[in-house]
Amino acid sequence: MERIYFDYAATTPCDPSVVEAMKPYFSEKFGNPSSIHYFGQEAKKTIEDTRSKVASFLGAREDEIIFTSGGTESDNFALFGILWGNTVRGNHVVTTAIEHHAILEPADFLEKHGFQVTYVKPDANGSISPEDIKNALTDKTVLVSVMHANNEIGTIQPIRQIADIAKEKGVYFHTDAVQTVGHIPVNVNELNVDLLSLSAHKFYGPKGVGCLYVRKGTRIQPYLRGGGQERHRRASTENVPGIVGLGKAIDICSQEMDAEAKVQVRLRDKLITEIPKRIKRVYLNGHPTQRLPNNVNFSIEYIEGESMLLNLDMQGIAASTGSACTSGDLEPSHVLLSIGRPHELCHGSIRLTLGRFTKEAQVDRFLDVFPNIVAKLRSMSPLYEG
Ligand code: PLP
């Protein structure tokens, strides 16, 4: 049975050329970049070359890139680093109700430790209004953090407008761009952001490596302490093979991203138009046009999401109900609840995320198989009346 992968938002396979680029850095070029001998300096040079590559991809300066262990660490670093580093200016952060848990949980922790957090709600398409952000600012606000695109429903936010509002008030602006970097153009100056998180495993690089962009002049406290790496901003021996893989993944994305997005948009739109034609009582989640090129998310009435996924998996198709971190969780998605979906619809949602290796024939196979699965599950539902 051919296995079909429609879960690229959870993680992507490492591109084979990324794996090749990383290989020498495990046992041949294994030096510690802090060592002064040849082995160390060879590793250090590789890191600095990659840093300059990442910086130019994002339109940043080299000294504005801090390598981290991925999206979660970058998000935690941005929140804790800015709030701890700016207590003289204030103690308030504005974020949104639909952020990834890598933002929501540190925000909750900060709230329990004397800081104040405002969670701005999205509209029914999952868009955050710049005006609502403006109204949430107080003279104690030091940071606004709004994700570039949502990992569950794919809505892309008006980051530039929101960032401009924050900057006018002298407030730092962070965006979690984990779902956009490598998929759509991301330039820190065009977006006017002070901080930006990215993660390599979302764009065909390895897991466990990412970076936080921090605009020069931003007052930020280290999150990891205990060494002078990353100009004393992030302690711990650098993940050299991971950083090399991140750099190679960026090389490929800078060449392929636009063409890949075009293909994915066509396949995405095929799914978005065909699913409602073949199955009644389905509702698209997320913005109809301002959405990631690879994201499809539907709520399906009278169906339980986990049973859809298990039935699809038996047919060799891997999909998701939302974020990997919340699947298996009985709590309905906080994102779907925030856009106003009732509990039953939140439990009956399916997310399909496409990627570099998705073929049209795989989309067609899904369109053949899925209506039968829905019909079978609905026939077992006491609530469904046909
Ligand atoms: N932020 C968003 C929007 C994500 O989708 C994810 C991962 O799913 C993360 C942060 C966490 O990234 P990582 O898995 O690299 O820690």
CSV table of C-alpha atoms and ligand atoms in Angstrom, one decimal:
chain,number,residue,atom,x,y,z
A,1,MET,CA,0.0,0.0,0.0
A,2,GLU,CA,1.3,3.5,-0.9
A,3,ARG,CA,1.6,5.6,2.2
A,4,ILE,CA,0.4,9.2,1.6
A,5,TYR,CA,1.6,12.0,3.9
A,6,PHE,CA,-0.7,15.0,4.3
A,7,ASP,CA,0.8,16.3,7.6
A,8,TYR,CA,3.6,18.6,6.5
A,9,ALA,CA,2.6,21.2,9.1
A,10,ALA,CA,3.5,18.7,11.8
A,11,THR,CA,6.9,18.0,10.3
A,12,THR,CA,8.5,17.6,6.9
A,13,PRO,CA,10.9,14.9,5.8
A,14,CYS,CA,14.5,16.0,5.7
A,15,ASP,CA,15.4,16.7,2.0
A,16,PRO,CA,18.0,14.1,0.9
A,17,SER,CA,20.5,16.8,0.1
A,18,VAL,CA,20.1,18.2,3.6
A,19,VAL,CA,21.0,14.8,5.0
A,20,GLU,CA,24.1,14.7,2.7
A,21,ALA,CA,25.2,18.1,3.8
A,22,MET,CA,24.9,17.2,7.5
A,23,LYS,CA,26.8,13.9,7.4
A,24,PRO,CA,30.4,15.1,7.6
A,25,TYR,CA,29.5,17.1,10.7
A,26,PHE,CA,28.8,14.1,12.9
A,27,SER,CA,32.2,12.4,12.9
A,28,GLU,CA,34.6,14.0,10.5
A,29,LYS,CA,34.1,17.7,11.2
A,30,PHE,CA,33.0,17.2,14.8
A,31,GLY,CA,34.8,20.0,16.6
A,32,ASN,CA,33.4,22.1,19.3
A,33,PRO,CA,33.0,25.7,17.8
A,34,SER,CA,34.3,27.1,21.1
A,35,SER,CA,37.7,25.3,20.8
A,36,ILE,CA,40.6,27.2,19.5
A,37,HIS,CA,42.2,24.4,17.6
A,38,TYR,CA,41.7,23.5,13.9
A,39,PHE,CA,38.6,21.2,14.6
A,40,GLY,CA,36.9,23.9,16.6
A,41,GLN,CA,37.6,26.7,14.2
A,42,GLU,CA,36.4,24.6,11.2
A,43,ALA,CA,33.1,24.1,13.0
A,44,LYS,CA,32.9,27.7,14.0
A,45,LYS,CA,33.5,28.9,10.4
A,46,THR,CA,30.7,26.6,9.2
A,47,ILE,CA,28.3,28.1,11.8
A,48,GLU,CA,29.2,31.6,10.8
A,49,ASP,CA,28.8,30.9,7.1
A,50,THR,CA,25.3,29.4,7.8
A,51,ARG,CA,24.4,32.4,10.0
A,52,SER,CA,25.2,34.7,7.1
A,53,LYS,CA,23.1,32.6,4.8
A,54,VAL,CA,20.1,32.6,7.2
A,55,ALA,CA,20.5,36.3,7.7
A,56,SER,CA,20.4,37.1,4.0
A,57,PHE,CA,17.4,34.9,3.5
A,58,LEU,CA,15.5,36.8,6.1
A,59,GLY,CA,16.9,40.3,5.1
A,60,ALA,CA,18.6,40.5,8.5
A,61,ARG,CA,22.2,41.2,9.8
A,62,GLU,CA,24.4,38.2,10.8
A,63,ASP,CA,24.6,39.3,14.4
A,64,GLU,CA,20.8,39.3,14.6
A,65,ILE,CA,20.5,35.5,14.2
A,66,ILE,CA,20.6,33.3,17.3
A,67,PHE,CA,20.6,29.6,16.7
A,68,THR,CA,18.3,27.7,19.1
A,69,SER,CA,16.8,24.2,19.4
A,70,GLY,CA,13.7,25.1,17.4
A,71,GLY,CA,10.4,26.9,17.4
A,72,THR,CA,9.5,26.2,21.0
A,73,GLU,CA,12.7,27.5,22.4
A,74,SER,CA,12.7,30.6,20.1
A,75,ASP,CA,9.1,31.4,21.2
A,76,ASN,CA,10.0,30.9,24.9
A,77,PHE,CA,13.2,33.0,24.5
A,78,ALA,CA,11.3,35.8,22.9
A,79,LEU,CA,8.7,36.1,25.6
A,80,PHE,CA,10.8,35.5,28.7
A,81,GLY,CA,13.8,37.3,27.2
A,82,ILE,CA,11.8,40.5,26.4
A,83,LEU,CA,9.6,40.5,29.5
A,84,TRP,CA,12.6,39.9,31.9
A,85,GLY,CA,14.8,42.3,30.0
A,86,ASN,CA,12.4,45.2,30.1
A,87,THR,CA,10.8,45.2,33.6
A,88,VAL,CA,11.7,48.9,34.0
A,89,ARG,CA,9.5,49.7,31.0
A,90,GLY,CA,6.5,47.6,31.9
A,91,ASN,CA,5.1,44.2,32.6
A,92,HIS,CA,2.4,43.7,29.9
A,93,VAL,CA,2.4,41.5,26.8
A,94,VAL,CA,-0.3,41.4,24.1
A,95,THR,CA,-0.7,38.2,22.2
A,96,THR,CA,-3.6,36.2,20.6
A,97,ALA,CA,-5.9,33.4,21.6
A,98,ILE,CA,-4.8,31.3,18.6
A,99,GLU,CA,-1.0,31.2,19.2
A,100,HIS,CA,0.8,27.9,19.4
A,101,HIS,CA,1.2,26.5,22.9
A,102,ALA,CA,4.9,27.4,22.7
A,103,ILE,CA,3.6,31.0,23.2
A,104,LEU,CA,0.5,30.4,25.2
A,105,GLU,CA,2.2,28.3,27.9
A,106,PRO,CA,5.0,30.8,28.6
A,107,ALA,CA,2.4,33.6,28.6
A,108,ASP,CA,0.4,31.7,31.1
A,109,PHE,CA,3.5,31.1,33.3
A,110,LEU,CA,4.4,34.8,33.1
A,111,GLU,CA,0.8,35.7,34.2
A,112,LYS,CA,1.2,33.4,37.2
A,113,HIS,CA,4.4,35.3,38.1
A,114,GLY,CA,3.2,38.8,38.2
A,115,PHE,CA,3.1,39.8,34.5
A,116,GLN,CA,0.0,40.8,32.6
A,117,VAL,CA,-1.2,39.2,29.4
A,118,THR,CA,-3.9,40.2,27.0
A,119,TYR,CA,-5.2,37.6,24.5
A,120,VAL,CA,-6.7,39.2,21.4
A,121,LYS,CA,-9.4,37.1,19.8
A,122,PRO,CA,-9.6,36.4,16.0
A,123,ASP,CA,-12.6,36.9,13.7
A,124,ALA,CA,-14.4,33.9,12.3
A,125,ASN,CA,-11.7,33.4,9.6
A,126,GLY,CA,-9.0,33.4,12.2
A,127,SER,CA,-7.7,36.9,11.3
A,128,ILE,CA,-6.4,39.2,14.0
A,129,SER,CA,-7.5,42.8,13.6
A,130,PRO,CA,-4.7,45.4,13.9
A,131,GLU,CA,-7.3,47.7,15.5
A,132,ASP,CA,-7.9,45.1,18.3
A,133,ILE,CA,-4.2,44.9,18.9
A,134,LYS,CA,-4.0,48.7,19.1
A,135,ASN,CA,-6.8,48.8,21.7
A,136,ALA,CA,-5.1,46.2,23.8
A,137,LEU,CA,-1.9,48.2,24.2
A,138,THR,CA,-1.3,50.0,27.5
A,139,ASP,CA,1.5,52.2,28.7
A,140,LYS,CA,2.9,49.1,30.5
A,141,THR,CA,3.0,47.0,27.2
A,142,VAL,CA,6.5,45.9,26.3
A,143,LEU,CA,5.8,43.2,23.7
A,144,VAL,CA,3.3,42.2,21.1
A,145,SER,CA,3.5,38.6,19.8
A,146,VAL,CA,1.3,37.5,16.9
A,147,MET,CA,2.0,34.4,14.8
A,148,HIS,CA,2.7,34.9,11.1
A,149,ALA,CA,0.4,32.1,10.1
A,150,ASN,CA,-1.7,29.7,12.1
A,151,ASN,CA,-0.5,26.1,12.2
A,152,GLU,CA,-4.0,24.6,12.4
A,153,ILE,CA,-6.2,26.7,10.1
A,154,GLY,CA,-3.5,28.3,8.0
A,155,THR,CA,-4.7,31.9,8.3
A,156,ILE,CA,-1.9,34.4,7.5
A,157,GLN,CA,-2.0,37.5,9.7
A,158,PRO,CA,-1.6,41.2,8.6
A,159,ILE,CA,1.8,41.2,10.4
A,160,ARG,CA,3.1,44.4,8.8
A,161,GLN,CA,0.1,46.5,9.9
A,162,ILE,CA,0.2,45.0,13.4
A,163,ALA,CA,4.0,45.5,13.7
A,164,ASP,CA,3.7,49.1,12.6
A,165,ILE,CA,1.1,49.8,15.4
A,166,ALA,CA,3.4,48.2,18.0
A,167,LYS,CA,6.4,50.1,16.8
A,168,GLU,CA,4.6,53.5,16.8
A,169,LYS,CA,4.0,52.9,20.5
A,170,GLY,CA,7.6,51.9,21.1
A,171,VAL,CA,6.6,48.3,21.8
A,172,TYR,CA,8.7,45.3,20.7
A,173,PHE,CA,7.0,43.1,18.1
A,174,HIS,CA,7.6,39.3,17.8
A,175,THR,CA,6.2,36.9,15.3
A,176,ASP,CA,6.2,33.1,15.4
A,177,ALA,CA,7.0,32.4,11.7
A,178,VAL,CA,7.5,28.7,12.2
A,179,GLN,CA,4.8,27.8,9.6
A,180,THR,CA,5.8,30.4,7.1
A,181,VAL,CA,9.6,30.5,6.7
A,182,GLY,CA,10.5,28.3,3.7
A,183,HIS,CA,6.9,28.4,2.4
A,184,ILE,CA,6.1,32.0,1.7
A,185,PRO,CA,8.5,35.1,1.5
A,186,VAL,CA,9.5,36.3,5.0
A,187,ASN,CA,11.6,39.4,5.3
A,188,VAL,CA,12.1,41.0,8.7
A,189,ASN,CA,12.3,44.5,7.4
A,190,GLU,CA,9.3,44.2,5.1
A,191,LEU,CA,7.4,42.8,8.1
A,192,ASN,CA,8.9,45.4,10.4
A,193,VAL,CA,9.4,42.8,13.2
A,194,ASP,CA,11.9,43.0,16.1
A,195,LEU,CA,11.9,39.2,16.8
A,196,LEU,CA,11.0,36.2,14.7
A,197,SER,CA,11.0,32.5,15.4
A,198,LEU,CA,11.7,29.7,12.9
A,199,SER,CA,12.2,26.0,13.0
A,200,ALA,CA,14.1,23.9,10.4
A,201,HIS,CA,12.0,20.7,10.6
A,202,LYS,CA,9.0,22.6,9.1
A,203,PHE,CA,10.9,23.3,5.9
A,204,TYR,CA,12.7,20.0,5.1
A,205,GLY,CA,15.5,20.5,7.6
A,206,PRO,CA,16.3,18.5,10.7
A,207,LYS,CA,14.4,18.5,13.9
A,208,GLY,CA,15.8,20.2,17.0
A,209,VAL,CA,17.2,23.3,15.4
A,210,GLY,CA,15.9,26.7,14.6
A,211,CYS,CA,16.7,30.3,15.3
A,212,LEU,CA,15.4,33.5,16.8
A,213,TYR,CA,15.9,36.7,14.9
A,214,VAL,CA,16.5,39.6,17.3
A,215,ARG,CA,16.8,43.1,15.8
A,216,LYS,CA,20.0,44.9,16.7
A,217,GLY,CA,19.4,47.2,19.7
A,218,THR,CA,16.6,45.0,21.2
A,219,ARG,CA,17.0,44.6,24.9
A,220,ILE,CA,16.7,40.9,25.6
A,221,GLN,CA,17.8,38.6,28.5
A,222,PRO,CA,19.3,35.2,27.7
A,223,TYR,CA,16.9,32.3,28.2
A,224,LEU,CA,19.6,29.6,28.5
A,225,ARG,CA,22.6,30.6,30.6
A,226,GLY,CA,25.9,28.8,31.3
A,227,GLY,CA,28.2,29.6,28.4
A,228,GLY,CA,29.3,32.4,26.1
A,229,GLN,CA,28.0,30.9,22.8
A,230,GLU,CA,25.9,33.0,20.4
A,231,ARG,CA,27.5,36.2,21.7
A,232,HIS,CA,26.5,35.4,25.3
A,233,ARG,CA,22.8,35.3,24.3
A,234,ARG,CA,22.2,31.5,24.2
A,235,ALA,CA,24.4,29.2,26.1
A,236,SER,CA,25.1,25.5,25.1
A,237,THR,CA,27.4,23.9,22.6
A,238,GLU,CA,26.0,24.6,19.1
A,239,ASN,CA,24.2,21.8,17.2
A,240,VAL,CA,26.6,22.0,14.3
A,241,PRO,CA,25.1,19.3,12.1
A,242,GLY,CA,21.6,20.7,12.7
A,243,ILE,CA,22.7,24.2,11.9
A,244,VAL,CA,24.3,22.9,8.6
A,245,GLY,CA,21.1,21.2,7.8
A,246,LEU,CA,19.1,24.3,8.5
A,247,GLY,CA,21.3,26.2,6.1
A,248,LYS,CA,21.0,23.7,3.4
A,249,ALA,CA,17.2,23.6,3.8
A,250,ILE,CA,17.2,27.4,3.4
A,251,ASP,CA,19.4,27.1,0.2
A,252,ILE,CA,16.8,24.8,-1.3
A,253,CYS,CA,13.8,26.8,-0.2
A,254,SER,CA,15.3,30.0,-1.6
A,255,GLN,CA,15.4,28.3,-5.0
A,256,GLU,CA,12.2,26.2,-4.9
A,257,MET,CA,9.8,27.9,-2.6
A,258,ASP,CA,7.8,30.0,-5.1
A,259,ALA,CA,7.4,27.2,-7.6
A,260,GLU,CA,6.4,24.8,-4.8
A,261,ALA,CA,3.8,27.2,-3.4
A,262,LYS,CA,2.2,27.5,-6.9
A,263,VAL,CA,1.8,23.7,-7.1
A,264,GLN,CA,0.5,23.5,-3.6
A,265,VAL,CA,-2.0,26.3,-4.0
A,266,ARG,CA,-3.5,24.4,-7.0
A,267,LEU,CA,-3.8,21.1,-5.0
A,268,ARG,CA,-5.0,22.9,-1.9
A,269,ASP,CA,-7.7,24.6,-3.9
A,270,LYS,CA,-8.7,21.4,-5.5
A,271,LEU,CA,-9.3,19.9,-2.1
A,272,ILE,CA,-11.1,23.0,-0.9
A,273,THR,CA,-13.5,22.9,-3.8
A,274,GLU,CA,-13.9,19.2,-4.2
A,275,ILE,CA,-14.5,18.2,-0.5
A,276,PRO,CA,-17.8,20.2,-0.1
A,277,LYS,CA,-19.0,18.9,-3.5
A,278,ARG,CA,-18.5,15.3,-2.4
A,279,ILE,CA,-19.5,15.6,1.3
A,280,LYS,CA,-22.5,17.6,2.7
A,281,ARG,CA,-22.3,19.6,5.9
A,282,VAL,CA,-18.6,20.5,5.9
A,283,TYR,CA,-17.2,23.9,6.8
A,284,LEU,CA,-13.9,25.3,5.8
A,285,ASN,CA,-11.8,26.6,8.7
A,286,GLY,CA,-9.5,29.5,8.2
A,287,HIS,CA,-9.4,32.4,5.8
A,288,PRO,CA,-10.6,31.5,2.2
A,289,THR,CA,-7.7,33.4,0.5
A,290,GLN,CA,-5.3,34.7,3.2
A,291,ARG,CA,-4.1,31.2,4.0
A,292,LEU,CA,-0.9,29.1,3.8
A,293,PRO,CA,-0.4,27.6,0.3
A,294,ASN,CA,-0.4,24.1,1.8
A,295,ASN,CA,-3.2,24.2,4.4
A,296,VAL,CA,-6.7,22.7,4.2
A,297,ASN,CA,-8.8,22.4,7.3
A,298,PHE,CA,-12.5,21.4,7.4
A,299,SER,CA,-15.0,20.7,10.2
A,300,ILE,CA,-17.2,17.8,9.3
A,301,GLU,CA,-20.6,17.5,11.0
A,302,TYR,CA,-21.5,14.3,12.9
A,303,ILE,CA,-18.0,12.9,12.8
A,304,GLU,CA,-15.4,12.5,15.4
A,305,GLY,CA,-11.9,13.6,14.2
A,306,GLU,CA,-9.9,10.8,15.7
A,307,SER,CA,-12.1,8.1,14.0
A,308,MET,CA,-11.6,9.9,10.6
A,309,LEU,CA,-7.8,9.9,11.1
A,310,LEU,CA,-7.7,6.2,12.1
A,311,ASN,CA,-9.8,5.2,9.1
A,312,LEU,CA,-7.6,7.2,6.8
A,313,ASP,CA,-4.5,5.7,8.4
A,314,MET,CA,-5.9,2.2,7.6
A,315,GLN,CA,-6.1,3.4,4.0
A,316,GLY,CA,-2.5,4.6,4.1
A,317,ILE,CA,-3.3,8.3,4.4
A,318,ALA,CA,-1.7,10.3,7.2
A,319,ALA,CA,-3.7,13.5,8.2
A,320,SER,CA,-4.2,15.4,11.4
A,321,THR,CA,-6.9,17.0,13.4
A,322,GLY,CA,-4.9,20.1,14.1
A,323,SER,CA,-1.5,20.6,15.8
A,324,ALA,CA,0.5,17.5,16.5
A,325,CYS,CA,0.8,18.6,20.1
A,326,THR,CA,-2.9,18.6,20.7
A,327,SER,CA,-3.9,15.5,18.8
A,328,GLY,CA,-4.6,12.7,21.2
A,329,ASP,CA,-5.8,15.3,23.6
A,330,LEU,CA,-9.5,15.2,24.4
A,331,GLU,CA,-9.7,19.0,24.7
A,332,PRO,CA,-11.1,20.6,21.6
A,333,SER,CA,-8.7,22.8,19.6
A,334,HIS,CA,-8.3,26.3,21.2
A,335,VAL,CA,-8.0,27.7,17.7
A,336,LEU,CA,-11.3,26.3,16.4
A,337,LEU,CA,-13.1,27.4,19.6
A,338,SER,CA,-11.6,30.9,19.2
A,339,ILE,CA,-13.0,31.3,15.7
A,340,GLY,CA,-16.4,30.4,17.1
A,341,ARG,CA,-16.8,26.8,16.1
A,342,PRO,CA,-19.1,24.9,18.4
A,343,HIS,CA,-17.6,22.0,20.4
A,344,GLU,CA,-19.1,19.3,18.2
A,345,LEU,CA,-17.5,20.8,15.1
A,346,CYS,CA,-14.2,21.3,16.8
A,347,HIS,CA,-14.1,17.5,17.5
A,348,GLY,CA,-14.9,16.8,13.9
A,349,SER,CA,-12.1,18.6,12.2
A,350,ILE,CA,-9.5,17.4,9.8
A,351,ARG,CA,-6.3,19.2,8.7
A,352,LEU,CA,-4.5,18.2,5.5
A,353,THR,CA,-1.1,19.9,4.9
A,354,LEU,CA,0.7,19.4,1.6
A,355,GLY,CA,4.3,19.7,0.8
A,356,ARG,CA,7.3,19.3,-1.6
A,357,PHE,CA,6.6,15.6,-2.3
A,358,THR,CA,2.8,15.7,-2.6
A,359,LYS,CA,1.5,14.5,-6.0
A,360,GLU,CA,-1.9,15.2,-7.6
A,361,ALA,CA,-2.6,11.5,-7.7
A,362,GLN,CA,-2.4,11.4,-3.9
A,363,VAL,CA,-4.9,14.2,-3.6
A,364,ASP,CA,-7.2,12.3,-6.0
A,365,ARG,CA,-6.9,9.2,-4.0
A,366,PHE,CA,-7.9,11.1,-0.9
A,367,LEU,CA,-10.9,12.5,-2.7
A,368,ASP,CA,-11.9,9.0,-3.6
A,369,VAL,CA,-11.4,7.4,-0.2
A,370,PHE,CA,-12.6,10.2,2.2
A,371,PRO,CA,-16.3,10.5,1.3
A,372,ASN,CA,-16.7,6.7,1.9
A,373,ILE,CA,-15.1,7.0,5.3
A,374,VAL,CA,-17.3,9.9,6.2
A,375,ALA,CA,-20.4,8.0,5.0
A,376,LYS,CA,-19.4,4.9,7.0
A,377,LEU,CA,-18.8,6.9,10.2
A,378,ARG,CA,-22.0,8.9,9.8
A,379,SER,CA,-24.0,5.7,9.4
A,380,MET,CA,-22.8,4.8,12.8
A,381,SER,CA,-23.7,8.1,14.4
A,382,PRO,CA,-27.0,8.2,16.4
A,383,LEU,CA,-27.3,11.9,15.6
A,384,TYR,CA,-27.0,11.8,11.8
A,385,GLU,CA,-30.2,11.6,9.9
A,386,GLY,CA,-28.9,11.3,6.4
B,1,PLP,N1,5.1,27.5,16.6
B,1,PLP,C1,4.3,27.0,15.6
B,1,PLP,C2,3.3,27.8,14.9
B,1,PLP,C3,4.3,25.6,15.3
B,1,PLP,O1,3.5,25.1,14.4
B,1,PLP,C4,5.3,24.8,16.0
B,1,PLP,C5,5.3,23.3,15.8
B,1,PLP,O2,4.3,22.7,15.5
B,1,PLP,C6,6.1,25.4,17.0
B,1,PLP,C7,5.9,26.7,17.2
B,1,PLP,C8,7.1,24.6,17.7
B,1,PLP,O3,8.2,24.3,16.9
B,1,PLP,P1,9.2,23.1,17.3
B,1,PLP,O4,8.6,21.8,17.0
B,1,PLP,O5,10.4,23.4,16.4
B,1,PLP,O6,9.6,23.3,18.7
